PDB file of C-alpha atoms in Angstrom:
ATOM      1  CA  MET A  62      17.365  66.252  25.948  1.00 61.00           C
ATOM      2  CA  THR A  63      19.708  67.326  23.178  1.00 72.00           C
ATOM      3  CA  VAL A  64      19.620  65.565  19.873  1.00 77.00           C
ATOM      4  CA  ILE A  65      22.721  65.648  17.444  1.00 81.00           C
ATOM      5  CA  VAL A  66      21.908  64.606  13.825  1.00 87.00           C
ATOM      6  CA  GLY A  67      24.997  64.140  11.522  1.00 91.00           C
ATOM      7  CA  ARG A  68      28.192  62.020  10.644  1.00 95.00           C
ATOM      8  CA  TYR A  69      31.607  61.608  11.392  1.00 95.00           C
ATOM      9  CA  VAL A  70      33.967  62.965   8.907  1.00 97.00           C
ATOM     10  CA  SER A  71      37.598  62.358   8.145  1.00 97.00           C
ATOM     11  CA  ARG A  72      39.047  65.945   8.924  1.00 97.00           C
ATOM     12  CA  PHE A  73      38.309  68.914  11.232  1.00 97.00           C
ATOM     13  CA  VAL A  74      38.392  71.344   8.311  1.00 96.00           C
ATOM     14  CA  ASP A  75      35.045  69.615   7.352  1.00 96.00           C
ATOM     15  CA  ALA A  76      33.602  69.524  10.751  1.00 96.00           C
ATOM     16  CA  ASP A  77      31.767  71.966  12.989  1.00 95.00           C
ATOM     17  CA  MET A  78      31.812  69.809  16.122  1.00 96.00           C
ATOM     18  CA  GLY A  79      34.193  67.292  17.852  1.00 96.00           C
ATOM     19  CA  MET A  80      32.812  64.018  19.499  1.00 95.00           C
ATOM     20  CA  LEU A  81      34.667  62.704  22.486  1.00 95.00           C
ATOM     21  CA  GLU A  82      35.087  59.102  22.265  1.00 95.00           C
ATOM     22  CA  GLY A  83      33.830  57.055  25.047  1.00 91.00           C
ATOM     23  CA  ALA A  84      32.328  59.856  27.112  1.00 89.00           C
ATOM     24  CA  SER A  85      29.505  59.011  29.195  1.00 85.00           C
ATOM     25  CA  LEU A  86      26.379  61.139  28.441  1.00 83.00           C
ATOM     26  CA  ASN A  87      25.414  60.309  32.046  1.00 84.00           C
ATOM     27  CA  ALA A  88      28.810  61.654  33.660  1.00 84.00           C
ATOM     28  CA  PRO A  89      28.719  65.140  35.330  1.00 85.00           C
ATOM     29  CA  TYR A  90      31.462  66.383  32.809  1.00 86.00           C
ATOM     30  CA  ALA A  91      31.226  70.310  32.094  1.00 86.00           C
ATOM     31  CA  PHE A  92      30.612  69.422  28.456  1.00 89.00           C
ATOM     32  CA  HIS A  93      30.218  66.119  26.289  1.00 90.00           C
ATOM     33  CA  TRP A  94      31.427  67.393  22.866  1.00 94.00           C
ATOM     34  CA  VAL A  95      33.152  70.388  21.473  1.00 96.00           C
ATOM     35  CA  THR A  96      31.495  73.019  19.197  1.00 95.00           C
ATOM     36  CA  ASP A  97      32.397  75.831  16.833  1.00 94.00           C
ATOM     37  CA  VAL A  98      35.138  73.964  15.506  1.00 95.00           C
ATOM     38  CA  THR A  99      37.767  75.739  12.941  1.00 96.00           C
ATOM     39  CA  VAL A 100      41.212  74.835  12.100  1.00 97.00           C
ATOM     40  CA  ASP A 101      43.985  77.087  12.692  1.00 97.00           C
ATOM     41  CA  GLY A 102      47.344  75.348  11.502  1.00 96.00           C
ATOM     42  CA  ASN A 103      47.750  72.180  13.539  1.00 95.00           C
ATOM     43  CA  GLN A 104      45.180  73.129  16.249  1.00 97.00           C
ATOM     44  CA  ILE A 105      41.342  73.098  16.279  1.00 97.00           C
ATOM     45  CA  VAL A 106      39.857  76.164  17.998  1.00 97.00           C
ATOM     46  CA  CYS A 107      36.475  75.265  19.476  1.00 97.00           C
ATOM     47  CA  LYS A 108      34.380  75.738  22.367  1.00 96.00           C
ATOM     48  CA  GLY A 109      33.682  73.415  25.570  1.00 93.00           C
ATOM     49  CA  ALA A 110      30.862  74.549  27.892  1.00 89.00           C
ATOM     50  CA  ASP A 111      31.157  77.864  26.014  1.00 91.00           C
ATOM     51  CA  LYS A 112      34.865  78.313  26.957  1.00 94.00           C
ATOM     52  CA  PRO A 113      37.332  78.693  24.048  1.00 96.00           C
ATOM     53  CA  LEU A 114      39.773  75.763  23.725  1.00 96.00           C
ATOM     54  CA  ARG A 115      42.690  75.259  21.457  1.00 97.00           C
ATOM     55  CA  LEU A 116      43.483  71.559  20.698  1.00 97.00           C
ATOM     56  CA  PRO A 117      46.302  70.220  18.650  1.00 98.00           C
ATOM     57  CA  PHE A 118      45.320  67.652  16.367  1.00 97.00           C
ATOM     58  CA  ARG A 119      47.109  64.930  14.305  1.00 97.00           C
ATOM     59  CA  ARG A 120      46.358  63.201  11.139  1.00 96.00           C
ATOM     60  CA  THR A 121      45.982  59.420  11.457  1.00 95.00           C
ATOM     61  CA  PRO A 122      45.097  57.014   8.574  1.00 95.00           C
ATOM     62  CA  ARG A 123      41.461  57.072  10.226  1.00 93.00           C
ATOM     63  CA  GLY A 124      41.186  60.707   9.995  1.00 96.00           C
ATOM     64  CA  ASP A 125      42.150  63.564  12.115  1.00 97.00           C
ATOM     65  CA  ARG A 126      42.211  63.024  15.831  1.00 98.00           C
ATOM     66  CA  ALA A 127      42.805  65.568  18.914  1.00 98.00           C
ATOM     67  CA  THR A 128      42.918  64.862  22.757  1.00 97.00           C
ATOM     68  CA  ILE A 129      41.374  66.481  25.381  1.00 96.00           C
ATOM     69  CA  THR A 130      41.290  66.239  29.212  1.00 95.00           C
ATOM     70  CA  ILE A 131      38.448  66.851  31.192  1.00 92.00           C
ATOM     71  CA  GLN A 132      37.987  66.796  34.803  1.00 88.00           C
ATOM     72  CA  ASP A 133      35.754  64.365  36.386  1.00 86.00           C
ATOM     73  CA  PRO A 134      34.627  64.994  39.723  1.00 85.00           C
ATOM     74  CA  ILE A 135      34.900  61.461  40.727  1.00 86.00           C
ATOM     75  CA  PHE A 136      37.904  60.131  38.944  1.00 85.00           C
ATOM     76  CA  GLY A 137      39.928  63.240  38.461  1.00 92.00           C
ATOM     77  CA  PRO A 138      41.560  64.268  35.232  1.00 94.00           C
ATOM     78  CA  THR A 139      40.144  61.978  32.144  1.00 93.00           C
ATOM     79  CA  LYS A 140      41.455  62.035  28.631  1.00 95.00           C
ATOM     80  CA  PHE A 141      39.260  61.544  25.382  1.00 96.00           C
ATOM     81  CA  GLU A 142      39.906  61.417  21.721  1.00 97.00           C
ATOM     82  CA  VAL A 143      38.039  63.789  19.849  1.00 97.00           C
ATOM     83  CA  HIS A 144      36.727  62.973  16.532  1.00 97.00           C
ATOM     84  CA  PRO A 145      35.591  65.538  13.644  1.00 98.00           C
ATOM     85  CA  PHE A 146      31.731  65.301  13.168  1.00 96.00           C
ATOM     86  CA  LYS A 147      29.728  67.461  10.953  1.00 96.00           C
ATOM     87  CA  ARG A 148      26.007  68.294  11.842  1.00 93.00           C
ATOM     88  CA  SER A 149      23.045  67.877   9.578  1.00 90.00           C
ATOM     89  CA  GLU A 150      20.122  70.230   9.325  1.00 73.00           C
ATOM     90  CA  ALA A 151      17.160  67.932  10.869  1.00 52.00           C
TER      91      ALA A 151
END
């Protein structure tokens, strides 16, 4: 079992992870969050299942948001909004 302790932040520049909104932790996705988040211009550079990703992000009144599409083995391509998240030392 994996436990993640932290909080949502407004900007990806303050984050070290990205949490996928609405992703079921019981679903057979390759990954349920992105890690090792850094910002490069208007993209986040991160990893999903240890594979490198570059996701464009946008600023909204509620904070930065990115979108990712994951291949669901049952439903096919599934889109999720990615929210910036900062882990805490537990």
